[in-house]
PDB file of C-alpha atoms in Angstrom:
ATOM      1  CA  MET A 160     -29.188  -1.713  16.387  1.00  0.00           C
ATOM      2  CA  ASN A 161     -30.307  -0.515  12.938  1.00  0.00           C
ATOM      3  CA  PRO A 162     -27.798  -0.207  10.054  1.00  0.00           C
ATOM      4  CA  VAL A 163     -27.595   3.612  10.263  1.00  0.00           C
ATOM      5  CA  THR A 164     -26.808   3.541  13.978  1.00  0.00           C
ATOM      6  CA  ARG A 165     -24.299   0.745  13.425  1.00  0.00           C
ATOM      7  CA  ARG A 166     -22.456   2.745  10.744  1.00  0.00           C
ATOM      8  CA  ALA A 167     -22.453   5.869  12.921  1.00  0.00           C
ATOM      9  CA  SER A 168     -21.027   3.846  15.798  1.00  0.00           C
ATOM     10  CA  ASN A 169     -18.361   2.344  13.544  1.00  0.00           C
ATOM     11  CA  LEU A 170     -17.276   5.870  12.555  1.00  0.00           C
ATOM     12  CA  LEU A 171     -17.491   7.341  16.052  1.00  0.00           C
ATOM     13  CA  TRP A 172     -15.137   4.949  17.834  1.00  0.00           C
ATOM     14  CA  PRO A 173     -12.145   5.438  15.494  1.00  0.00           C
ATOM     15  CA  VAL A 174     -12.573   9.232  15.688  1.00  0.00           C
ATOM     16  CA  LEU A 175     -12.787   9.060  19.476  1.00  0.00           C
ATOM     17  CA  ALA A 176      -9.638   6.917  19.606  1.00  0.00           C
ATOM     18  CA  VAL A 177      -7.738   9.503  17.521  1.00  0.00           C
ATOM     19  CA  VAL A 178      -8.900  12.346  19.793  1.00  0.00           C
ATOM     20  CA  ILE A 179      -7.787  10.430  22.894  1.00  0.00           C
ATOM     21  CA  ALA A 180      -4.397   9.647  21.317  1.00  0.00           C
ATOM     22  CA  LEU A 181      -3.840  13.310  20.414  1.00  0.00           C
ATOM     23  CA  ALA A 182      -4.841  14.464  23.900  1.00  0.00           C
ATOM     24  CA  LEU A 183      -2.485  11.916  25.465  1.00  0.00           C
ATOM     25  CA  TRP A 184       0.300  13.073  23.142  1.00  0.00           C
ATOM     26  CA  GLN A 185      -0.184  16.680  24.215  1.00  0.00           C
ATOM     27  CA  ALA A 186      -0.371  15.794  27.917  1.00  0.00           C
ATOM     28  CA  LEU A 187       2.787  13.668  27.908  1.00  0.00           C
ATOM     29  CA  THR A 188       4.880  16.155  25.929  1.00  0.00           C
ATOM     30  CA  ALA A 189       3.637  19.346  27.591  1.00  0.00           C
ATOM     31  CA  GLY A 190       3.976  17.693  31.006  1.00  0.00           C
ATOM     32  CA  GLY A 191       7.670  16.984  30.450  1.00  0.00           C
ATOM     33  CA  VAL A 192       7.448  13.196  30.262  1.00  0.00           C
ATOM     34  CA  PHE A 193       9.223  13.445  26.894  1.00  0.00           C
ATOM     35  CA  ARG A 194      11.895  16.047  26.143  1.00  0.00           C
ATOM     36  CA  PRO A 195      11.212  18.456  23.234  1.00  0.00           C
ATOM     37  CA  ASP A 196      14.302  17.171  21.425  1.00  0.00           C
ATOM     38  CA  GLN A 197      12.784  13.682  21.534  1.00  0.00           C
ATOM     39  CA  PHE A 198       9.126  14.343  20.911  1.00  0.00           C
ATOM     40  CA  PRO A 199       7.599  17.775  20.148  1.00  0.00           C
ATOM     41  CA  THR A 200       4.195  18.682  21.533  1.00  0.00           C
ATOM     42  CA  MET A 201       1.087  17.807  19.599  1.00  0.00           C
ATOM     43  CA  SER A 202       0.148  21.487  19.291  1.00  0.00           C
ATOM     44  CA  SER A 203       3.515  22.497  17.781  1.00  0.00           C
ATOM     45  CA  THR A 204       3.345  19.554  15.376  1.00  0.00           C
ATOM     46  CA  MET A 205      -0.146  20.559  14.266  1.00  0.00           C
ATOM     47  CA  VAL A 206       1.027  24.137  13.707  1.00  0.00           C
ATOM     48  CA  ALA A 207       3.887  22.832  11.557  1.00  0.00           C
ATOM     49  CA  PHE A 208       1.464  20.532   9.740  1.00  0.00           C
ATOM     50  CA  ALA A 209      -0.819  23.460   8.918  1.00  0.00           C
ATOM     51  CA  GLU A 210       2.106  25.580   7.736  1.00  0.00           C
ATOM     52  CA  GLU A 211       3.524  22.878   5.473  1.00  0.00           C
ATOM     53  CA  PHE A 212       0.254  21.779   3.901  1.00  0.00           C
ATOM     54  CA  SER A 213      -1.322  25.182   3.523  1.00  0.00           C
ATOM     55  CA  SER A 214       1.290  25.866   0.837  1.00  0.00           C
ATOM     56  CA  ALA A 215       2.350  24.069  -2.321  1.00  0.00           C
ATOM     57  CA  LYS A 216       5.560  22.786  -0.728  1.00  0.00           C
ATOM     58  CA  GLY A 217       3.932  20.040   1.322  1.00  0.00           C
ATOM     59  CA  TRP A 218       1.632  18.871  -1.461  1.00  0.00           C
ATOM     60  CA  LEU A 219       4.474  18.776  -3.975  1.00  0.00           C
ATOM     61  CA  ALA A 220       6.266  16.379  -1.614  1.00  0.00           C
ATOM     62  CA  VAL A 221       3.120  14.234  -1.391  1.00  0.00           C
ATOM     63  CA  TRP A 222       2.808  14.258  -5.189  1.00  0.00           C
ATOM     64  CA  ALA A 223       6.437  13.187  -5.628  1.00  0.00           C
ATOM     65  CA  THR A 224       5.899  10.264  -3.238  1.00  0.00           C
ATOM     66  CA  LEU A 225       2.652   9.249  -4.943  1.00  0.00           C
ATOM     67  CA  GLN A 226       4.362   9.236  -8.340  1.00  0.00           C
ATOM     68  CA  GLY A 227       6.903   6.650  -7.217  1.00  0.00           C
ATOM     69  CA  TRP A 228       4.201   4.665  -5.416  1.00  0.00           C
ATOM     70  CA  PHE A 229       1.824   4.609  -8.378  1.00  0.00           C
ATOM     71  CA  LEU A 230       4.287   3.884 -11.176  1.00  0.00           C
ATOM     72  CA  GLY A 231       6.098   1.184  -9.219  1.00  0.00           C
ATOM     73  CA  LEU A 232       2.844  -0.483  -8.194  1.00  0.00           C
ATOM     74  CA  VAL A 233       1.423  -0.423 -11.736  1.00  0.00           C
ATOM     75  CA  ILE A 234       4.576  -1.868 -13.301  1.00  0.00           C
ATOM     76  CA  ALA A 235       4.801  -4.619 -10.681  1.00  0.00           C
ATOM     77  CA  SER A 236       1.076  -5.431 -10.963  1.00  0.00           C
ATOM     78  CA  VAL A 237       1.074  -5.773 -14.756  1.00  0.00           C
ATOM     79  CA  ALA A 238       4.257  -7.854 -14.753  1.00  0.00           C
ATOM     80  CA  ALA A 239       2.996 -10.084 -11.931  1.00  0.00           C
ATOM     81  CA  LEU A 240      -0.372 -10.615 -13.616  1.00  0.00           C
ATOM     82  CA  VAL A 241       1.106 -11.603 -16.980  1.00  0.00           C
ATOM     83  CA  LEU A 242       4.046 -13.702 -15.753  1.00  0.00           C
ATOM     84  CA  GLY A 243       2.122 -15.210 -12.837  1.00  0.00           C
ATOM     85  CA  SER A 244      -0.696 -16.379 -15.117  1.00  0.00           C
ATOM     86  CA  ALA A 245       1.785 -17.894 -17.574  1.00  0.00           C
ATOM     87  CA  LEU A 246       3.592 -19.786 -14.805  1.00  0.00           C
ATOM     88  CA  ALA A 247       0.347 -20.980 -13.225  1.00  0.00           C
ATOM     89  CA  PHE A 248      -0.801 -22.763 -16.388  1.00  0.00           C
ATOM     90  CA  SER A 249       2.428 -24.774 -16.634  1.00  0.00           C
ATOM     91  CA  THR A 250       3.316 -27.097 -13.752  1.00  0.00           C
ATOM     92  CA  PHE A 251       6.864 -27.492 -15.060  1.00  0.00           C
ATOM     93  CA  ALA A 252       7.370 -23.716 -15.360  1.00  0.00           C
ATOM     94  CA  PHE A 253       5.879 -23.155 -11.916  1.00  0.00           C
ATOM     95  CA  ARG A 254       8.172 -25.699 -10.255  1.00  0.00           C
ATOM     96  CA  SER A 255      11.198 -24.362 -12.131  1.00  0.00           C
ATOM     97  CA  ALA A 256      10.542 -20.736 -11.197  1.00  0.00           C
ATOM     98  CA  SER A 257       9.260 -21.202  -7.638  1.00  0.00           C
ATOM     99  CA  THR A 258      12.751 -21.398  -6.097  1.00  0.00           C
ATOM    100  CA  VAL A 259      13.873 -18.236  -7.897  1.00  0.00           C
ATOM    101  CA  ILE A 260      10.716 -16.394  -6.843  1.00  0.00           C
ATOM    102  CA  GLU A 261      11.101 -17.407  -3.205  1.00  0.00           C
ATOM    103  CA  LEU A 262      14.789 -16.418  -3.289  1.00  0.00           C
ATOM    104  CA  PHE A 263      14.120 -12.909  -4.584  1.00  0.00           C
ATOM    105  CA  LYS A 264      11.104 -12.540  -2.317  1.00  0.00           C
ATOM    106  CA  ALA A 265      13.395 -13.166   0.670  1.00  0.00           C
ATOM    107  CA  ILE A 266      15.762 -10.341  -0.341  1.00  0.00           C
ATOM    108  CA  PRO A 267      14.785  -7.101   1.457  1.00  0.00           C
ATOM    109  CA  ALA A 268      14.196  -4.450  -1.199  1.00  0.00           C
ATOM    110  CA  ILE A 269      16.105  -1.927   0.917  1.00  0.00           C
ATOM    111  CA  ALA A 270      19.228  -4.110   0.583  1.00  0.00           C
ATOM    112  CA  ILE A 271      19.513  -3.267  -3.113  1.00  0.00           C
ATOM    113  CA  LEU A 272      18.893   0.469  -2.602  1.00  0.00           C
ATOM    114  CA  PRO A 273      22.626   1.402  -2.582  1.00  0.00           C
ATOM    115  CA  LEU A 274      23.133  -0.408  -5.893  1.00  0.00           C
ATOM    116  CA  ILE A 275      20.059   1.177  -7.501  1.00  0.00           C
ATOM    117  CA  THR A 276      21.079   4.628  -6.273  1.00  0.00           C
ATOM    118  CA  LEU A 277      24.567   4.117  -7.692  1.00  0.00           C
ATOM    119  CA  VAL A 278      23.140   3.204 -11.100  1.00  0.00           C
ATOM    120  CA  LEU A 279      20.100   5.495 -11.336  1.00  0.00           C
ATOM    121  CA  GLY A 280      20.924   8.226  -8.822  1.00  0.00           C
ATOM    122  CA  SER A 281      18.428   9.874  -6.462  1.00  0.00           C
ATOM    123  CA  THR A 282      15.746  10.039  -9.128  1.00  0.00           C
ATOM    124  CA  LEU A 283      12.157   9.028  -9.700  1.00  0.00           C
ATOM    125  CA  ASP A 284      13.402   6.056 -11.744  1.00  0.00           C
ATOM    126  CA  MET A 285      15.301   4.783  -8.705  1.00  0.00           C
ATOM    127  CA  LYS A 286      12.212   5.042  -6.534  1.00  0.00           C
ATOM    128  CA  VAL A 287       9.983   3.344  -9.111  1.00  0.00           C
ATOM    129  CA  PHE A 288      12.452   0.477  -9.565  1.00  0.00           C
ATOM    130  CA  LEU A 289      12.716  -0.102  -5.818  1.00  0.00           C
ATOM    131  CA  VAL A 290       8.933  -0.089  -5.345  1.00  0.00           C
ATOM    132  CA  ALA A 291       8.364  -2.398  -8.323  1.00  0.00           C
ATOM    133  CA  PHE A 292      11.058  -4.829  -7.169  1.00  0.00           C
ATOM    134  CA  GLY A 293       9.760  -4.910  -3.611  1.00  0.00           C
ATOM    135  CA  VAL A 294       6.090  -5.575  -4.392  1.00  0.00           C
ATOM    136  CA  PHE A 295       6.480  -7.753  -7.510  1.00  0.00           C
ATOM    137  CA  TRP A 296       7.457 -10.972  -5.744  1.00  0.00           C
ATOM    138  CA  PRO A 297       4.579 -11.153  -3.228  1.00  0.00           C
ATOM    139  CA  LEU A 298       2.169 -10.131  -6.002  1.00  0.00           C
ATOM    140  CA  ILE A 299       3.268 -12.815  -8.454  1.00  0.00           C
ATOM    141  CA  ILE A 300       2.816 -15.468  -5.769  1.00  0.00           C
ATOM    142  CA  GLN A 301      -0.749 -14.238  -5.162  1.00  0.00           C
ATOM    143  CA  VAL A 302      -1.476 -14.358  -8.897  1.00  0.00           C
ATOM    144  CA  ILE A 303      -0.040 -17.859  -9.312  1.00  0.00           C
ATOM    145  CA  TYR A 304      -2.045 -19.328  -6.461  1.00  0.00           C
ATOM    146  CA  GLY A 305      -5.141 -17.439  -7.566  1.00  0.00           C
ATOM    147  CA  VAL A 306      -4.969 -18.852 -11.093  1.00  0.00           C
ATOM    148  CA  ARG A 307      -4.071 -22.359  -9.891  1.00  0.00           C
ATOM    149  CA  SER A 308      -7.080 -22.342  -7.570  1.00  0.00           C
ATOM    150  CA  MET A 309      -9.399 -21.810 -10.538  1.00  0.00           C
ATOM    151  CA  ASP A 310     -12.158 -24.391 -10.893  1.00  0.00           C
ATOM    152  CA  PRO A 311     -11.130 -26.800 -13.711  1.00  0.00           C
ATOM    153  CA  THR A 312     -14.774 -26.954 -14.805  1.00  0.00           C
ATOM    154  CA  VAL A 313     -14.692 -23.241 -15.603  1.00  0.00           C
ATOM    155  CA  LEU A 314     -11.586 -23.697 -17.743  1.00  0.00           C
ATOM    156  CA  ASP A 315     -13.061 -26.727 -19.538  1.00  0.00           C
ATOM    157  CA  THR A 316     -16.273 -24.821 -20.231  1.00  0.00           C
ATOM    158  CA  ALA A 317     -14.312 -21.900 -21.675  1.00  0.00           C
ATOM    159  CA  LYS A 318     -12.403 -24.279 -23.958  1.00  0.00           C
ATOM    160  CA  ALA A 319     -15.630 -25.947 -25.076  1.00  0.00           C
ATOM    161  CA  LEU A 320     -17.111 -22.555 -25.938  1.00  0.00           C
ATOM    162  CA  GLY A 321     -14.022 -21.620 -27.928  1.00  0.00           C
ATOM    163  CA  VAL A 322     -12.854 -18.919 -25.525  1.00  0.00           C
ATOM    164  CA  ARG A 323      -9.099 -18.826 -25.964  1.00  0.00           C
ATOM    165  CA  GLY A 324      -6.037 -16.588 -25.882  1.00  0.00           C
ATOM    166  CA  VAL A 325      -6.326 -13.041 -24.612  1.00  0.00           C
ATOM    167  CA  ARG A 326     -10.105 -13.271 -24.330  1.00  0.00           C
ATOM    168  CA  ARG A 327      -9.870 -16.276 -22.012  1.00  0.00           C
ATOM    169  CA  PHE A 328      -7.269 -14.446 -19.941  1.00  0.00           C
ATOM    170  CA  LEU A 329      -9.509 -11.390 -19.532  1.00  0.00           C
ATOM    171  CA  VAL A 330     -12.938 -13.002 -19.049  1.00  0.00           C
ATOM    172  CA  VAL A 331     -11.991 -16.252 -17.288  1.00  0.00           C
ATOM    173  CA  THR A 332      -8.537 -16.155 -15.701  1.00  0.00           C
ATOM    174  CA  VAL A 333      -8.557 -12.652 -14.200  1.00  0.00           C
ATOM    175  CA  PRO A 334     -12.069 -12.866 -12.655  1.00  0.00           C
ATOM    176  CA  SER A 335     -11.315 -16.315 -11.212  1.00  0.00           C
ATOM    177  CA  ALA A 336      -8.103 -15.105  -9.566  1.00  0.00           C
ATOM    178  CA  ALA A 337      -9.585 -11.724  -8.599  1.00  0.00           C
ATOM    179  CA  PRO A 338      -9.897 -12.404  -4.826  1.00  0.00           C
ATOM    180  CA  TYR A 339      -6.202 -13.307  -4.586  1.00  0.00           C
ATOM    181  CA  ILE A 340      -5.164 -10.395  -6.811  1.00  0.00           C
ATOM    182  CA  ALA A 341      -7.271  -7.892  -4.854  1.00  0.00           C
ATOM    183  CA  THR A 342      -5.792  -9.002  -1.534  1.00  0.00           C
ATOM    184  CA  GLY A 343      -2.291  -8.876  -2.977  1.00  0.00           C
ATOM    185  CA  LEU A 344      -2.818  -5.358  -4.340  1.00  0.00           C
ATOM    186  CA  ARG A 345      -4.181  -4.057  -1.040  1.00  0.00           C
ATOM    187  CA  ILE A 346      -1.137  -5.369   0.831  1.00  0.00           C
ATOM    188  CA  ALA A 347       1.254  -4.265  -1.921  1.00  0.00           C
ATOM    189  CA  SER A 348      -0.168  -0.733  -1.793  1.00  0.00           C
ATOM    190  CA  ALA A 349       0.994  -0.259   1.800  1.00  0.00           C
ATOM    191  CA  SER A 350       4.373  -1.886   1.105  1.00  0.00           C
ATOM    192  CA  ALA A 351       4.892   0.309  -1.959  1.00  0.00           C
ATOM    193  CA  LEU A 352       4.293   3.490   0.036  1.00  0.00           C
ATOM    194  CA  ILE A 353       6.736   2.382   2.733  1.00  0.00           C
ATOM    195  CA  LEU A 354       9.408   1.620   0.127  1.00  0.00           C
ATOM    196  CA  ALA A 355       8.874   4.963  -1.615  1.00  0.00           C
ATOM    197  CA  VAL A 356       9.261   6.941   1.626  1.00  0.00           C
ATOM    198  CA  VAL A 357      12.284   4.903   2.754  1.00  0.00           C
ATOM    199  CA  ALA A 358      13.961   5.463  -0.630  1.00  0.00           C
ATOM    200  CA  GLU A 359      13.406   9.194  -0.215  1.00  0.00           C
ATOM    201  CA  ILE A 360      14.847   9.214   3.309  1.00  0.00           C
ATOM    202  CA  ILE A 361      17.942   7.138   2.524  1.00  0.00           C
ATOM    203  CA  ALA A 362      18.700   8.224  -1.040  1.00  0.00           C
ATOM    204  CA  GLY A 363      17.368  11.775  -0.826  1.00  0.00           C
ATOM    205  CA  ALA A 364      14.858  11.516  -3.681  1.00  0.00           C
ATOM    206  CA  ASP A 365      12.105  14.131  -3.785  1.00  0.00           C
ATOM    207  CA  GLY A 366       9.075  13.390  -1.642  1.00  0.00           C
ATOM    208  CA  ILE A 367       7.809  13.092   1.907  1.00  0.00           C
ATOM    209  CA  GLY A 368      10.861  11.093   2.990  1.00  0.00           C
ATOM    210  CA  ARG A 369      13.269  13.793   1.846  1.00  0.00           C
ATOM    211  CA  GLN A 370      11.339  16.422   3.810  1.00  0.00           C
ATOM    212  CA  ILE A 371      11.560  14.193   6.903  1.00  0.00           C
ATOM    213  CA  LEU A 372      15.323  13.912   6.400  1.00  0.00           C
ATOM    214  CA  LEU A 373      15.777  17.669   5.920  1.00  0.00           C
ATOM    215  CA  ALA A 374      13.714  18.445   9.020  1.00  0.00           C
ATOM    216  CA  GLN A 375      15.728  15.958  11.080  1.00  0.00           C
ATOM    217  CA  ASN A 376      18.986  17.560   9.980  1.00  0.00           C
ATOM    218  CA  GLY A 377      17.649  21.041  10.732  1.00  0.00           C
ATOM    219  CA  GLY A 378      17.887  20.639  14.494  1.00  0.00           C
ATOM    220  CA  MET A 379      15.375  20.735  17.327  1.00  0.00           C
ATOM    221  CA  THR A 380      13.493  23.743  15.967  1.00  0.00           C
ATOM    222  CA  THR A 381      12.441  21.791  12.866  1.00  0.00           C
ATOM    223  CA  TYR A 382      11.449  18.583  14.671  1.00  0.00           C
ATOM    224  CA  PRO A 383       7.737  19.534  14.620  1.00  0.00           C
ATOM    225  CA  ARG A 384       7.987  19.743  10.825  1.00  0.00           C
ATOM    226  CA  MET A 385       9.586  16.285  10.748  1.00  0.00           C
ATOM    227  CA  TYR A 386       6.720  14.821  12.767  1.00  0.00           C
ATOM    228  CA  ALA A 387       4.220  16.663  10.562  1.00  0.00           C
ATOM    229  CA  TYR A 388       5.529  14.820   7.491  1.00  0.00           C
ATOM    230  CA  ILE A 389       5.619  11.531   9.397  1.00  0.00           C
ATOM    231  CA  LEU A 390       1.982  12.128  10.304  1.00  0.00           C
ATOM    232  CA  MET A 391       1.144  12.874   6.679  1.00  0.00           C
ATOM    233  CA  SER A 392       2.786   9.636   5.525  1.00  0.00           C
ATOM    234  CA  GLY A 393       0.611   7.705   7.973  1.00  0.00           C
ATOM    235  CA  MET A 394      -2.538   9.504   6.842  1.00  0.00           C
ATOM    236  CA  LEU A 395      -1.621   8.842   3.219  1.00  0.00           C
ATOM    237  CA  GLY A 396      -1.119   5.141   3.899  1.00  0.00           C
ATOM    238  CA  LEU A 397      -4.459   4.947   5.693  1.00  0.00           C
ATOM    239  CA  ALA A 398      -6.225   6.720   2.829  1.00  0.00           C
ATOM    240  CA  LEU A 399      -4.696   4.450   0.179  1.00  0.00           C
ATOM    241  CA  THR A 400      -5.527   1.280   2.099  1.00  0.00           C
ATOM    242  CA  GLY A 401      -9.089   2.498   2.618  1.00  0.00           C
ATOM    243  CA  ALA A 402      -9.410   3.347  -1.071  1.00  0.00           C
ATOM    244  CA  PHE A 403      -8.238  -0.118  -2.114  1.00  0.00           C
ATOM    245  CA  PHE A 404     -10.649  -1.702   0.358  1.00  0.00           C
ATOM    246  CA  LEU A 405     -13.595   0.276  -1.063  1.00  0.00           C
ATOM    247  CA  ILE A 406     -12.586  -0.492  -4.658  1.00  0.00           C
ATOM    248  CA  GLU A 407     -12.310  -4.173  -3.770  1.00  0.00           C
ATOM    249  CA  ARG A 408     -15.809  -4.181  -2.267  1.00  0.00           C
ATOM    250  CA  LYS A 409     -17.331  -2.393  -5.272  1.00  0.00           C
ATOM    251  CA  ALA A 410     -15.478  -4.338  -7.958  1.00  0.00           C
ATOM    252  CA  MET A 411     -16.022  -7.726  -6.287  1.00  0.00           C
ATOM    253  CA  HIS A 412     -19.548  -7.318  -4.945  1.00  0.00           C
ATOM    254  CA  TRP A 413     -20.390 -10.585  -6.693  1.00  0.00           C
ATOM    255  CA  HIS A 414     -17.849 -12.609  -4.696  1.00  0.00           C
ATOM    256  CA  GLU A 415     -18.910 -14.612  -1.646  1.00  0.00           C
ATOM    257  CA  SER A 416     -16.432 -12.904   0.710  1.00  0.00           C
ATOM    258  CA  GLN A 417     -17.840  -9.445  -0.071  1.00  0.00           C
ATOM    259  CA  ARG A 418     -21.440 -10.641   0.193  1.00  0.00           C
ATOM    260  CA  ASN A 419     -20.646 -11.985   3.662  1.00  0.00           C
ATOM    261  CA  ILE A 420     -19.224  -8.605   4.747  1.00  0.00           C
ATOM    262  CA  THR A 421     -22.314  -6.776   3.493  1.00  0.00           C
ATOM    263  CA  SER A 422     -24.724  -9.223   5.121  1.00  0.00           C
ATOM    264  CA  ASN A 423     -22.886  -8.989   8.451  1.00  0.00           C
ATOM    265  CA  GLU A 424     -23.115  -5.192   8.389  1.00  0.00           C
ATOM    266  CA  GLU A 425     -26.821  -5.215   7.580  1.00  0.00           C
ATOM    267  CA  ARG A 426     -27.793  -7.972  10.011  1.00  0.00           C
ATOM    268  CA  PRO A 427     -29.540  -6.413  13.048  1.00  0.00           C
ATOM    269  CA  ALA A 428     -27.960  -6.991  16.447  1.00  0.00           C
ATOM    270  CA  ARG A 429     -29.790  -9.357  18.767  1.00  0.00           C
TER     271      ARG A 429
END
């Protein structure tokens, strides 16, 4: 199978799976297997989807969710990169902080949502704080282990060449830990979106989650709209994960793991 046919096949099967899932959804709901107050038909959900996202209302909700996702993820990423690198270079600091990191990592971010809402209200700041808190701890662990896995020879060579301070951090530390950081960011992206939507549902902040909550409270006639926003949140998560995967492949084309993926895709089938 040549590469073009292989890529076409890789695209065809996911599309076919979606079509089958939608057809099954319509058959089960229209056939009465599920009651309308439990699960609206696929056709009514798609009509609601078109109505919501053919106007500014739906996209404003998406934008509000993406704001919390983006700002929280950026703040957590920068903090994790700086603090994680500092801890990784000091064995004493790493051992001292590891218990605290594991403790906070074990706390579900949703558990502190009532406290954050009490302090910050149902605002963008609340959403950003929750997202940043939730994704910071897994990210800093990825950064620490990425930096600690760095080849000592690379570090010694940088010292011998006089590469120090910020320059060493940017041209030696970050590229060496890049595989760990990239994986952590891809996972954190999905977690950040989940936290943003959950914050909107529970605390009522603007975004997709708030629209889901309003549609749920509107009664059976607005259930298709609720499922339309749920569907949009899933599509958004899929798009963000795919974007991070593509960025990772382009930015790290030099790394062995990405070269293996490319070679496997281009290798002809026997």
